[in-house]
Amino acid sequence: MSTLEIKDLHVSIETETGPKEILKGVSLTINTGETHAIMGPNGSGKSTLASTIAGHPRYEVTSGTITLDGEDVLEMSVDERARAGLFLAMQYPVEIPGVTMTNFLRTAKTAIDGEAPSLRHWTKDVKAAMENLKIDPSFAARNVNEGFSGGEKKRVEILQLELFKPKFAVLDETDSGLDVDALRVVSEGVNRAQDTGTMGTLLITHYTRILQYIKPQFVHVFVDGKVAESGGAELADRLEAEGYERFETAAAGA
Amino acid sequence: MSQTVNTTDNASPEEIDADGAGVPVIPGMGEEGEKLSATVAEASDAGHATHSVPSGSQKRPVKPGSSRADRLSSFELADFPALTGREEDWRFTPLNRLAGLHLPDGDDARLTGAAPAVSVTELDGVTVETVGRDDARLGTVLTPDDRVSAAAWASFEQATVVTIGADVEATTPVRIDITGTGTAPAAQHLLVIAAPNSRADVVLQHRGSAVVSQNIEFDVQEGAGLNVTSLQSWDDGAVHVSAQQARIGKDASFKHVAVSYGGSLVRLTPTSRLAGQGGETEMFGLYFADAGQHLEQRLFVDHAVANCKSNVLYKGALQGQDAHTVWVGDVLIRKEAEGTDSYEKNQNLVLSEGTRVDSVPNLEIETGLIDGAGHASSTAQFDDEQLFYLMARGIEEKDARELIVRGFLHEIIQKIGIADVEETLIDQMDSELQVASL
């Protein structure tokens, strides 16, 4: 079993008017087999947490720690984090012209595993994973994310999640911009990966809609760069009924 | 100032189409570390000019002679005054490196060197002729529109005419090998005729050493489809100035892919004239400039009739001291050209210091009744977000950078659609990249 532990994390970004603190002391512990949902209003810092875990250079950690089974994640470069078993399904996957999906997937898998996958098995695995996610086989020959619709990009993120088999998956608003069918297909992919029993998931979302398909054991409400409240699945139900207003008012009054 | 990036935006204010906002495709500079000087950052910002549309809808005042429609074209050399380097269309070209192709000694001079040898593969349905300069078909598509082109027209003695017969569908590419063996200033003329409803791939391969001014005409007749790849893989010292003009007939399609990496100075002026309704042109280009190389491309897309489409994408990479690339893309949508759909984009990737990029999209629109007209230009080093994406998938930084640069270049190579040409170019670009300090 693995553990991803975030302790009292403070993160700033550079702005025109100087550094601005976005995360103001976040603590979270996720174990293999667990699904944690992080919910919160826009601007509360949810996506900053996701990008910081992955090591995006825009975000500067000013204090606090992130460890993976005791190893200091903050000391690792972006690619080292991925090879250590962290995966970020991005909110806005970028297009990479001229690099085919086939080439990209094989290159990344080779980097993560430290050795090239057996060609025969790999081709079969990719084909099966694409079928499961209802991705047209022609996408293998297309350039990474180029000309993909929003929903197609998200499917391809989950395709990578299933193929790369990370220890921890961070899903950054994977549900945004998806229609009901795509949301179901994508959620099934996450559930398949989670059901292997070898992964933990941090699901970041604004809406409760995706929680009809992916069932978290833990729900954390994020407000103004901090966890305002943590609970079980029932907390999501309350949010569905009451919205974020209660928390935002509390934060404003604090 | 070690790096120069010029992006001049000459789009007319009528450019109001949503997809024409000129969104920079490479957002942000990717170079980490101390090399990120203020100069570079500033240059990059200039390269990311978003070509905003001025408010208000009044017409831009038209300077006499400033429209591409007013550009002089003539078969008479004397109509083009001796060049000073201050001309709009010569201002980026180092005239002292033209090796006399512009006939600086007067209008009586001629380009008398031996033209590079032309050899064309034999194919069923494809006729190859060598004709004299008095052949009536020559000059029916191309009229010289600058002095160097006019010098070639005044000087050439024989031309090669390649005709793809009506309804012929060539199953293998027509390969035109152009091989130079000397450095005396020479003139060359070729005409490729794609007869009605024919289909063919044509590969022009330029090799060897040469100082040549070249006029190439592509007569793409009704319903024909012509896919031309022009490869400039000259030896180091070559000087190559090439006017490549196409007339695209009704319901015809023309694809032109220009790839330049050899030679000392290469200046291409590819032109697509959409002359019949339903015509389409795609103009793609890739250039890779090393130290001291001057690679210039000036495109012209002339939408003269209604309901035609054009798409232009040129990509360049630069590395080494005084590598200089120029891209100028003129798109003219005339009053008659209602229903036009047009887009042009130029992207440059700077791989080292000491380079210079000039990128100038010019969009003139004389009718509001169009489907779309847009342009974009960007010059950058690496895209941070692409780098982050690949590294977040476990790929080491060095490998990720190589993937991105290769991908940047391959996007054009993928357009060629001829397997062996693509493979050779991929290898060629890889060896160009070996020198680059990624």
XYZ file of C-alpha atoms in Angstrom:
692
model
C 0.000 0.000 0.000
C 1.132 3.519 -0.808
C 0.433 6.815 0.875
C 0.417 10.304 -0.556
C 0.685 12.798 2.233
C 0.250 16.551 1.938
C 1.083 18.567 5.049
C 0.368 22.239 5.683
C 1.020 23.127 2.041
C 1.366 26.808 1.155
C 1.636 27.740 -2.527
C 2.058 31.090 -4.250
C 2.049 32.276 -7.839
C 3.783 35.274 -9.350
C 1.429 38.013 -10.434
C 2.036 41.468 -11.861
C 1.608 42.897 -8.403
C 3.898 40.391 -6.720
C 3.469 36.915 -5.262
C -0.045 35.838 -4.365
C -0.751 33.011 -1.960
C -3.273 30.520 -3.365
C -2.966 27.553 -1.004
C -2.942 28.538 2.639
C -2.154 25.395 4.542
C -3.587 22.232 2.973
C -3.252 18.876 4.672
C -4.525 15.621 3.162
C -3.566 11.948 3.344
C -4.582 9.517 0.606
C -3.951 5.784 0.692
C -4.079 3.185 -2.040
C -7.650 2.093 -2.620
C -9.161 5.367 -1.457
C -11.010 7.948 -3.493
C -11.019 11.501 -2.160
C -13.167 14.174 -3.743
C -12.077 17.769 -3.446
C -14.927 20.115 -4.064
C -15.075 23.838 -3.983
C -16.103 27.013 -5.717
C -14.133 28.511 -8.576
C -10.943 30.174 -7.448
C -10.693 28.210 -4.225
C -7.349 26.693 -5.232
C -8.442 23.176 -6.230
C -6.593 23.171 -9.538
C -3.553 24.794 -7.943
C -3.329 21.794 -5.629
C -3.487 19.438 -8.619
C -0.811 21.300 -10.576
C 1.426 21.626 -7.527
C 1.355 17.894 -6.908
C 2.427 17.360 -10.527
C 5.143 19.997 -10.222
C 3.993 22.705 -12.628
C 6.700 25.407 -12.582
C 4.160 28.203 -12.227
C 3.391 27.245 -8.633
C 5.869 27.940 -5.902
C 5.665 25.976 -2.696
C 6.543 28.383 0.111
C 6.114 25.908 2.964
C 4.753 22.480 3.781
C 5.502 19.056 2.364
C 4.253 16.465 -0.110
C 5.553 12.941 0.347
C 4.908 9.698 -1.478
C 5.648 6.736 0.820
C 7.954 9.024 2.726
C 9.845 10.265 -0.343
C 9.988 14.028 -0.776
C 7.896 14.754 -3.871
C 8.779 18.453 -3.868
C 12.421 17.549 -4.472
C 11.487 15.645 -7.630
C 11.327 17.084 -11.143
C 8.059 16.818 -13.048
C 9.111 13.677 -14.897
C 10.487 12.070 -11.733
C 7.121 12.538 -10.052
C 5.394 10.783 -12.941
C 7.884 7.939 -12.792
C 7.379 7.720 -9.018
C 3.724 6.967 -9.704
C 1.859 10.283 -9.735
C -0.509 11.016 -12.592
C -2.347 14.247 -13.299
C -5.323 14.090 -15.644
C -5.228 17.644 -16.884
C -8.081 20.066 -17.073
C -6.807 21.487 -20.363
C -4.628 18.902 -22.129
C -2.383 20.642 -24.666
C -2.023 19.783 -28.308
C 1.370 18.571 -29.448
C 1.570 18.947 -33.225
C 3.510 16.346 -35.156
C 3.697 13.808 -32.304
C 1.378 10.869 -32.872
C -0.581 9.310 -30.022
C 1.091 5.974 -30.722
C 4.562 7.445 -30.441
C 3.650 9.481 -27.374
C 2.006 6.621 -25.470
C 4.898 4.254 -26.130
C 7.511 6.873 -25.226
C 5.745 7.723 -21.976
C 5.137 4.085 -21.034
C 8.794 3.317 -21.657
C 9.850 6.262 -19.499
C 7.527 5.335 -16.644
C 8.374 1.632 -16.601
C 12.071 2.166 -17.277
C 11.915 -0.296 -20.165
C 10.096 -0.553 -23.476
C 6.830 -2.501 -23.244
C 6.663 -5.771 -25.139
C 5.394 -4.679 -28.521
C 2.747 -7.329 -28.921
C 1.186 -6.912 -25.485
C 1.390 -3.159 -25.640
C -0.426 -2.873 -28.951
C -3.130 -5.145 -27.607
C -3.405 -3.219 -24.323
C -3.708 0.107 -26.115
C -6.350 -1.239 -28.463
C -8.397 -2.725 -25.621
C -8.120 0.426 -23.491
C -9.222 2.564 -26.418
C -12.206 0.323 -27.034
C -13.219 0.526 -23.386
C -13.174 4.311 -23.559
C -14.935 4.343 -26.928
C -12.014 6.088 -28.593
C -11.947 5.541 -32.338
C -8.915 3.449 -33.440
C -7.964 6.204 -35.901
C -6.889 8.341 -32.937
C -3.744 6.234 -32.572
C -2.345 7.786 -35.745
C -3.422 11.327 -34.892
C -1.245 13.884 -33.200
C -1.549 14.229 -29.429
C -4.802 16.059 -28.648
C -4.692 17.878 -31.971
C -8.169 18.723 -33.127
C -9.704 16.578 -30.388
C -12.955 17.805 -28.885
C -13.044 18.588 -25.173
C -14.608 15.204 -24.462
C -12.081 13.355 -26.605
C -9.200 15.014 -24.789
C -10.590 13.872 -21.434
C -11.026 10.314 -22.685
C -7.426 10.327 -23.825
C -6.330 11.500 -20.366
C -8.121 8.545 -18.808
C -6.670 6.263 -21.490
C -3.241 7.263 -20.233
C -4.349 6.724 -16.635
C -5.356 3.164 -17.473
C -2.231 2.406 -19.482
C 0.363 4.008 -17.188
C -1.075 2.475 -13.988
C -0.001 5.177 -11.512
C -0.038 4.810 -7.719
C -2.051 7.997 -7.382
C -4.264 9.729 -9.908
C -5.180 13.390 -9.581
C -8.159 14.224 -11.758
C -8.369 17.968 -12.325
C -11.977 18.739 -13.250
C -12.021 15.818 -15.617
C -15.806 16.127 -15.646
C -15.926 19.699 -16.919
C -17.259 20.061 -20.416
C -18.401 16.447 -20.705
C -21.854 15.407 -21.822
C -23.632 12.647 -19.923
C -22.409 9.828 -22.161
C -18.794 10.950 -22.092
C -18.980 11.468 -18.337
C -20.161 7.882 -17.882
C -17.441 6.471 -20.165
C -14.712 8.472 -18.457
C -15.980 7.565 -14.979
C -16.024 3.883 -15.881
C -12.379 4.194 -16.878
C -11.464 5.751 -13.531
C -13.429 3.052 -11.705
C -11.659 0.293 -13.633
C -8.306 1.738 -12.619
C -9.453 2.191 -9.022
C -10.868 -1.359 -8.901
C -7.424 -2.820 -9.542
C -6.852 -2.004 -5.879
C -3.422 -0.545 -6.593
C -4.335 3.120 -6.991
C -5.603 6.018 -4.951
C -7.601 8.850 -6.502
C -7.867 12.548 -5.812
C -10.910 13.735 -7.693
C -11.150 17.485 -8.094
C -14.488 18.826 -9.190
C -16.783 21.773 -8.993
C -19.958 19.778 -9.449
C -21.474 16.796 -7.686
C -22.603 15.296 -11.014
C -19.551 13.055 -11.433
C -20.118 11.624 -7.937
C -23.084 9.686 -9.289
C -20.519 7.603 -11.158
C -17.392 7.754 -9.014
C -18.063 7.139 -5.342
C -15.613 8.828 -2.989
C -15.088 7.607 0.569
C -13.894 11.064 1.560
C -15.101 14.504 0.565
C -13.189 17.693 1.297
C -14.631 21.128 0.797
C -12.056 23.590 -0.411
C -12.573 27.276 0.281
C -10.036 30.065 -0.058
C -7.010 27.820 -0.303
C -7.844 25.548 2.612
C -9.902 22.506 3.470
C -12.938 24.042 5.152
C -14.621 20.773 6.007
C -14.009 17.069 5.519
C -16.453 14.226 5.728
C -17.805 11.140 4.037
C -19.899 10.816 0.900
C -22.808 12.446 2.706
C -20.978 15.782 2.632
C -21.336 15.797 -1.151
C -25.076 15.342 -0.766
C -25.216 18.370 1.483
C -23.265 20.399 -1.043
C -25.677 19.298 -3.733
C -28.552 20.596 -1.650
C -26.975 23.708 -0.124
C -24.204 24.798 -2.494
C -20.984 26.434 -1.373
C -22.555 29.575 0.013
C -22.405 28.462 3.632
C -18.645 27.938 3.401
C -17.937 31.061 1.438
C -19.813 33.188 3.953
C -17.838 31.576 6.746
C -14.565 32.239 4.936
C -15.489 35.860 4.303
C -16.367 36.336 7.959
C -13.188 34.718 9.174
C 20.814 42.413 -29.440
C 21.383 38.778 -30.045
C 17.983 37.836 -31.304
C 15.580 39.686 -33.468
C 11.985 38.935 -34.073
C 9.856 41.132 -36.221
C 6.222 40.552 -36.666
C 4.443 43.212 -38.567
C 0.736 42.938 -38.742
C -0.739 44.389 -41.851
C -4.154 42.883 -41.635
C -6.905 45.168 -42.742
C -9.512 46.111 -40.148
C -12.140 44.207 -42.078
C -10.680 41.101 -40.557
C -13.490 40.448 -38.171
C -13.946 36.751 -38.487
C -13.881 34.998 -35.144
C -11.255 32.490 -36.071
C -9.069 35.219 -37.407
C -8.150 36.621 -34.062
C -4.603 35.497 -34.586
C -4.364 33.455 -31.440
C -0.721 32.675 -30.868
C -0.223 29.003 -31.180
C 2.934 28.868 -29.183
C 2.060 30.708 -26.012
C 4.964 31.655 -23.914
C 8.641 31.170 -23.977
C 9.993 27.980 -22.727
C 13.615 28.582 -22.044
C 14.517 28.208 -18.431
C 17.568 29.675 -16.816
C 19.590 32.786 -17.281
C 19.440 32.909 -21.036
C 16.001 34.387 -20.769
C 17.187 37.932 -21.305
C 14.890 40.895 -21.357
C 15.622 41.249 -25.042
C 14.425 37.792 -25.802
C 11.351 38.201 -23.670
C 10.493 41.426 -25.405
C 11.070 39.936 -28.795
C 8.876 37.040 -27.907
C 6.069 39.316 -26.865
C 6.329 41.050 -30.188
C 6.144 37.674 -31.825
C 2.944 36.982 -30.024
C 1.170 40.050 -31.227
C -2.425 39.036 -31.272
C -3.275 41.123 -34.292
C -6.188 42.754 -32.611
C -8.868 44.260 -34.737
C -9.218 48.002 -34.345
C -12.600 49.175 -33.201
C -14.837 50.907 -35.677
C -15.406 49.722 -39.180
C -14.028 52.515 -41.293
C -11.883 51.523 -44.211
C -8.172 51.740 -43.841
C -6.798 54.528 -45.983
C -5.244 52.870 -49.002
C -1.830 54.160 -49.912
C -1.304 54.219 -53.646
C 0.568 51.118 -54.635
C 0.298 49.565 -51.199
C -2.174 46.885 -52.228
C -0.792 43.600 -53.427
C -3.207 43.948 -56.337
C -1.136 46.895 -57.578
C 2.174 45.007 -57.672
C 3.903 45.423 -61.001
C 4.139 42.340 -63.163
C 5.853 42.356 -66.538
C 7.889 40.279 -68.938
C 10.166 43.294 -69.554
C 13.271 43.387 -67.441
C 13.561 47.151 -67.946
C 10.215 47.636 -66.195
C 11.895 46.630 -62.935
C 14.453 49.222 -61.848
C 17.809 48.113 -60.509
C 17.412 47.014 -56.910
C 18.484 49.201 -54.017
C 17.379 46.929 -51.171
C 14.859 49.526 -50.042
C 12.019 48.010 -52.073
C 9.227 46.580 -49.951
C 9.723 43.099 -51.357
C 13.523 43.162 -51.130
C 14.036 44.854 -47.799
C 14.899 41.636 -45.967
C 17.115 40.142 -48.694
C 20.882 40.731 -48.617
C 21.374 41.789 -52.240
C 25.138 41.355 -52.001
C 24.537 37.643 -51.554
C 22.405 37.261 -54.703
C 25.592 36.668 -56.725
C 24.364 38.904 -59.518
C 20.994 37.216 -60.088
C 19.390 40.680 -59.934
C 21.560 41.878 -62.874
C 23.010 44.904 -61.080
C 25.044 45.847 -64.146
C 22.066 46.883 -66.237
C 19.187 45.699 -68.343
C 21.322 44.405 -71.182
C 23.015 41.827 -69.031
C 21.737 38.242 -68.940
C 22.077 35.181 -66.717
C 24.296 33.101 -68.934
C 25.475 30.277 -66.672
C 24.480 26.703 -67.387
C 21.107 25.986 -65.797
C 20.974 23.073 -63.359
C 20.243 19.815 -65.160
C 16.632 18.666 -65.165
C 15.643 15.033 -65.236
C 12.071 13.785 -65.006
C 10.916 10.227 -64.332
C 9.003 8.626 -67.163
C 5.432 7.731 -66.376
C 2.464 6.644 -68.424
C 0.207 9.583 -69.141
C 2.903 12.123 -68.340
C 4.655 13.935 -71.193
C 8.032 15.583 -70.778
C 9.280 18.074 -73.380
C 12.228 20.370 -73.709
C 11.096 23.442 -75.615
C 12.529 26.750 -76.805
C 11.705 30.040 -75.144
C 9.247 30.880 -77.927
C 6.854 28.060 -76.951
C 3.430 29.700 -76.682
C 2.522 27.887 -73.476
C 5.306 29.532 -71.501
C 4.309 32.632 -69.605
C 0.631 31.807 -69.654
C 0.510 31.230 -65.895
C 3.497 33.166 -64.624
C 4.332 36.781 -65.225
C 7.480 37.957 -63.456
C 6.704 40.274 -60.558
C 10.189 41.170 -59.461
C 13.504 41.929 -61.113
C 15.170 38.592 -60.437
C 12.237 36.695 -61.902
C 12.233 39.046 -64.906
C 15.976 38.450 -65.297
C 15.323 34.716 -65.513
C 12.541 35.268 -68.030
C 14.855 37.448 -70.153
C 17.667 34.923 -69.957
C 16.410 31.339 -70.246
C 16.903 29.528 -73.533
C 15.123 26.244 -73.053
C 12.332 25.199 -70.738
C 11.068 21.870 -69.474
C 7.342 21.268 -69.892
C 5.752 18.412 -67.949
C 2.151 17.596 -68.844
C -0.076 15.277 -66.859
C -2.672 14.249 -69.407
C -6.400 14.798 -69.015
C -8.027 12.283 -66.653
C -4.652 10.680 -65.887
C -4.253 9.532 -62.312
C -0.534 9.105 -61.754
C -0.036 6.314 -59.221
C 3.599 7.163 -58.503
C 5.070 10.620 -58.076
C 6.497 12.552 -60.992
C 10.035 13.213 -59.801
C 11.786 16.225 -61.234
C 15.435 16.217 -60.200
C 17.186 19.533 -60.591
C 20.906 19.194 -60.101
C 23.337 22.069 -60.251
C 27.027 21.700 -61.046
C 28.248 25.290 -61.358
C 28.114 28.698 -59.766
C 27.813 30.976 -62.805
C 24.504 32.883 -62.476
C 21.904 30.937 -64.465
C 18.251 31.064 -65.442
C 15.774 28.227 -65.483
C 12.181 27.781 -66.571
C 9.739 24.951 -65.962
C 6.072 24.525 -66.706
C 3.911 21.807 -65.183
C 0.484 21.349 -66.740
C -2.128 19.337 -64.882
C -4.734 18.780 -67.589
C -8.435 18.621 -66.653
C -9.363 16.032 -64.026
C -5.832 14.688 -63.706
C -4.265 13.711 -60.381
C -0.551 13.698 -59.675
C 2.143 14.169 -57.076
C 5.151 16.100 -58.306
C 8.426 16.219 -56.379
C 10.973 18.877 -57.307
C 14.296 17.964 -55.774
C 17.000 20.665 -55.891
C 20.517 19.450 -55.233
C 24.129 20.317 -55.918
C 25.703 23.714 -56.295
C 24.034 26.504 -58.208
C 23.392 30.201 -58.552
C 20.034 30.222 -60.249
C 16.936 32.298 -60.776
C 14.061 30.020 -61.557
C 10.526 30.511 -62.827
C 8.153 27.601 -62.398
C 4.564 27.624 -63.636
C 1.836 25.273 -62.471
C -1.215 25.261 -64.688
C -3.827 23.409 -62.650
C -6.729 23.054 -65.002
C -10.385 22.404 -64.326
C -11.038 19.595 -61.869
C -7.355 18.659 -61.590
C -5.522 17.861 -58.372
C -1.829 18.657 -58.223
C 0.340 17.984 -55.173
C 3.754 19.631 -55.513
C 6.639 19.205 -53.104
C 9.635 21.440 -53.728
C 12.731 20.400 -51.779
C 15.623 22.824 -51.519
C 18.452 20.556 -50.373
C 21.301 22.398 -52.064
C 24.961 22.253 -51.169
C 26.184 24.923 -48.772
C 27.045 27.764 -51.144
C 24.011 27.669 -53.418
C 21.947 30.758 -54.230
C 18.418 29.963 -55.352
C 15.680 32.429 -56.180
C 12.491 30.747 -57.298
C 9.160 32.156 -58.423
C 6.654 29.313 -58.328
C 3.284 30.440 -59.562
C 0.128 28.398 -59.885
C -3.155 29.177 -61.567
C -5.915 27.055 -60.127
C -8.899 26.463 -62.359
C -12.513 25.687 -61.595
C -12.958 22.956 -58.956
C -9.230 22.250 -59.085
C -6.995 21.760 -56.082
C -3.358 22.609 -55.639
C -1.116 21.651 -52.759
C 2.351 23.120 -52.558
C 4.851 22.065 -49.909
C 8.166 23.925 -49.896
C 10.953 22.540 -47.749
C 14.214 24.499 -47.545
C 17.291 23.606 -45.574
C 20.228 23.675 -47.984
C 22.003 26.533 -49.687
C 23.401 29.864 -48.606
C 20.457 31.964 -49.732
C 17.089 30.633 -50.824
C 14.265 32.981 -51.710
C 10.969 31.454 -52.750
C 7.927 33.345 -53.963
C 5.152 30.764 -54.208
C 1.915 32.154 -55.620
C -1.538 30.619 -55.890
C -4.030 32.365 -58.133
C -7.516 31.050 -57.596
C -8.986 31.687 -61.014
C -12.036 29.424 -61.144
C -14.860 28.930 -58.675
C -14.560 25.981 -56.320
C -10.772 26.036 -56.433
C -8.660 25.179 -53.415
C -5.069 25.779 -52.521
C -2.994 24.558 -49.621
C 0.458 26.044 -49.222
C 2.738 24.492 -46.674
C 6.343 25.183 -45.943
C 9.154 24.134 -43.671
C 12.487 25.841 -43.374
C 15.442 25.084 -41.151
C 18.107 27.768 -41.119
C 21.585 27.114 -39.753
C 24.331 29.647 -39.031
C 24.637 32.241 -41.783
C 21.793 30.857 -43.883
C 19.167 33.188 -45.331
C 15.905 31.415 -46.076
C 13.126 33.634 -47.328
C 9.610 32.807 -48.422
C 7.105 35.281 -49.750
C 3.716 33.868 -50.469
C 0.836 35.274 -52.376
C -2.672 33.853 -52.414
C -4.907 35.686 -54.848
C -8.599 35.073 -54.356
C -9.851 36.485 -57.635
C -13.164 34.611 -57.890
C -15.906 33.480 -55.537
C -16.151 30.353 -53.408
C -12.528 29.287 -53.161
C -10.527 28.078 -50.202
C -6.947 28.673 -49.200
C -4.906 27.455 -46.272
C -1.313 28.479 -45.599
C 0.954 27.048 -42.912
C 4.690 27.714 -42.866
C 6.920 26.603 -40.025
C 10.526 27.484 -39.480
C 13.313 26.527 -37.126
C 16.510 28.495 -36.638
C 19.814 27.776 -35.004
C 23.245 29.359 -35.156
C 24.747 32.784 -35.527
C 23.067 34.926 -38.201
C 20.582 32.308 -39.271
C 17.883 34.486 -40.815
C 14.430 33.514 -41.964
C 11.791 35.646 -43.603
C 8.186 34.776 -44.098
C 5.764 37.157 -45.756
C 2.278 35.938 -46.487
C 0.101 38.099 -48.711
C -3.519 37.062 -48.967
C -5.728 39.184 -51.219
C -9.453 38.617 -51.229
C -10.780 40.665 -54.111
C -14.177 42.243 -54.344
C -15.442 39.426 -56.568
C -14.249 36.708 -54.197
C -17.393 36.283 -52.140
C -17.647 33.087 -50.119
C -13.893 32.879 -49.660
C -12.518 30.785 -46.843
C -8.904 31.612 -46.107
C -6.379 31.114 -43.353
C -2.652 31.662 -43.043
C -0.244 30.926 -40.252
C 3.474 31.160 -39.698
C 5.255 29.680 -36.709
C 8.921 29.919 -35.905
C 10.896 28.011 -33.336
C 14.144 29.573 -32.215
C 16.708 26.999 -31.091
C 19.692 29.212 -30.351
C 20.790 32.781 -29.890
C 22.022 35.021 -32.674
C 19.190 34.315 -35.071
C 16.790 36.668 -36.784
C 13.159 36.028 -37.676
C 10.956 38.243 -39.808
C 7.323 37.251 -40.076
C 4.769 39.431 -41.816
C 1.203 38.332 -42.502
C -0.657 40.653 -44.873
C -4.353 40.190 -45.283
C -6.331 42.412 -47.649
C -10.051 41.910 -47.829
C -12.132 43.816 -50.342
C -15.464 42.174 -49.640
C -17.316 41.506 -46.418
C -19.141 38.506 -47.834
C -16.631 35.841 -46.905
C -16.789 32.636 -44.911
C -13.574 33.260 -43.074
C -10.227 34.967 -43.216
C -7.691 34.664 -40.486
C -4.034 34.738 -39.817
C -1.573 34.054 -37.068
C 2.113 34.402 -36.529
C 4.218 33.321 -33.611
C 7.868 33.076 -32.806
C 9.013 31.358 -29.655
C 11.531 29.027 -28.163
C 9.814 26.184 -26.393
C 6.235 25.877 -25.344
C 6.309 25.422 -21.566
C 2.900 23.797 -21.486
C 3.844 21.171 -24.057
C 7.020 20.483 -22.131
C 5.081 20.171 -18.873
C 2.560 17.824 -20.438
C 5.199 15.423 -21.725
C 7.276 15.569 -18.539
C 4.160 14.937 -16.463
C 3.999 11.653 -18.366
C 7.438 10.656 -17.143
C 9.397 11.755 -20.212
C 12.763 13.344 -19.373
C 13.218 16.975 -20.269
C 15.773 16.368 -23.017
C 13.608 13.726 -24.674
C 10.528 15.883 -24.290
C 12.247 18.793 -26.019
C 13.320 16.580 -28.883
C 9.802 15.252 -29.272
C 8.389 18.764 -29.371
C 10.883 20.066 -31.935
C 10.513 16.998 -34.118
C 6.769 17.265 -33.822
C 6.897 20.939 -34.743
C 8.787 20.093 -37.918
C 6.918 16.886 -38.686
C 3.595 18.649 -38.827
C 4.595 19.975 -42.250
C 6.380 16.816 -43.369
C 3.176 14.884 -42.655
C 1.402 17.039 -45.246
C 3.553 15.791 -48.118
C 1.786 12.459 -48.379
C 4.627 10.662 -50.212
C 6.117 8.038 -47.898
C 9.733 7.936 -49.080
C 9.988 11.732 -49.295
C 8.607 12.038 -45.760
C 11.025 9.438 -44.402
C 14.036 11.065 -46.017
C 13.038 14.457 -44.650
C 12.481 13.108 -41.149
C 16.037 11.752 -41.211
C 17.300 15.015 -42.649
C 15.617 17.076 -39.936
C 16.986 14.734 -37.271
C 20.487 15.340 -38.535
C 19.869 19.106 -38.586
C 18.756 18.775 -34.970
C 21.880 16.891 -33.968
C 23.683 20.195 -34.227
C 21.093 22.061 -32.213
C 21.787 22.470 -28.542
C 18.504 21.296 -27.171
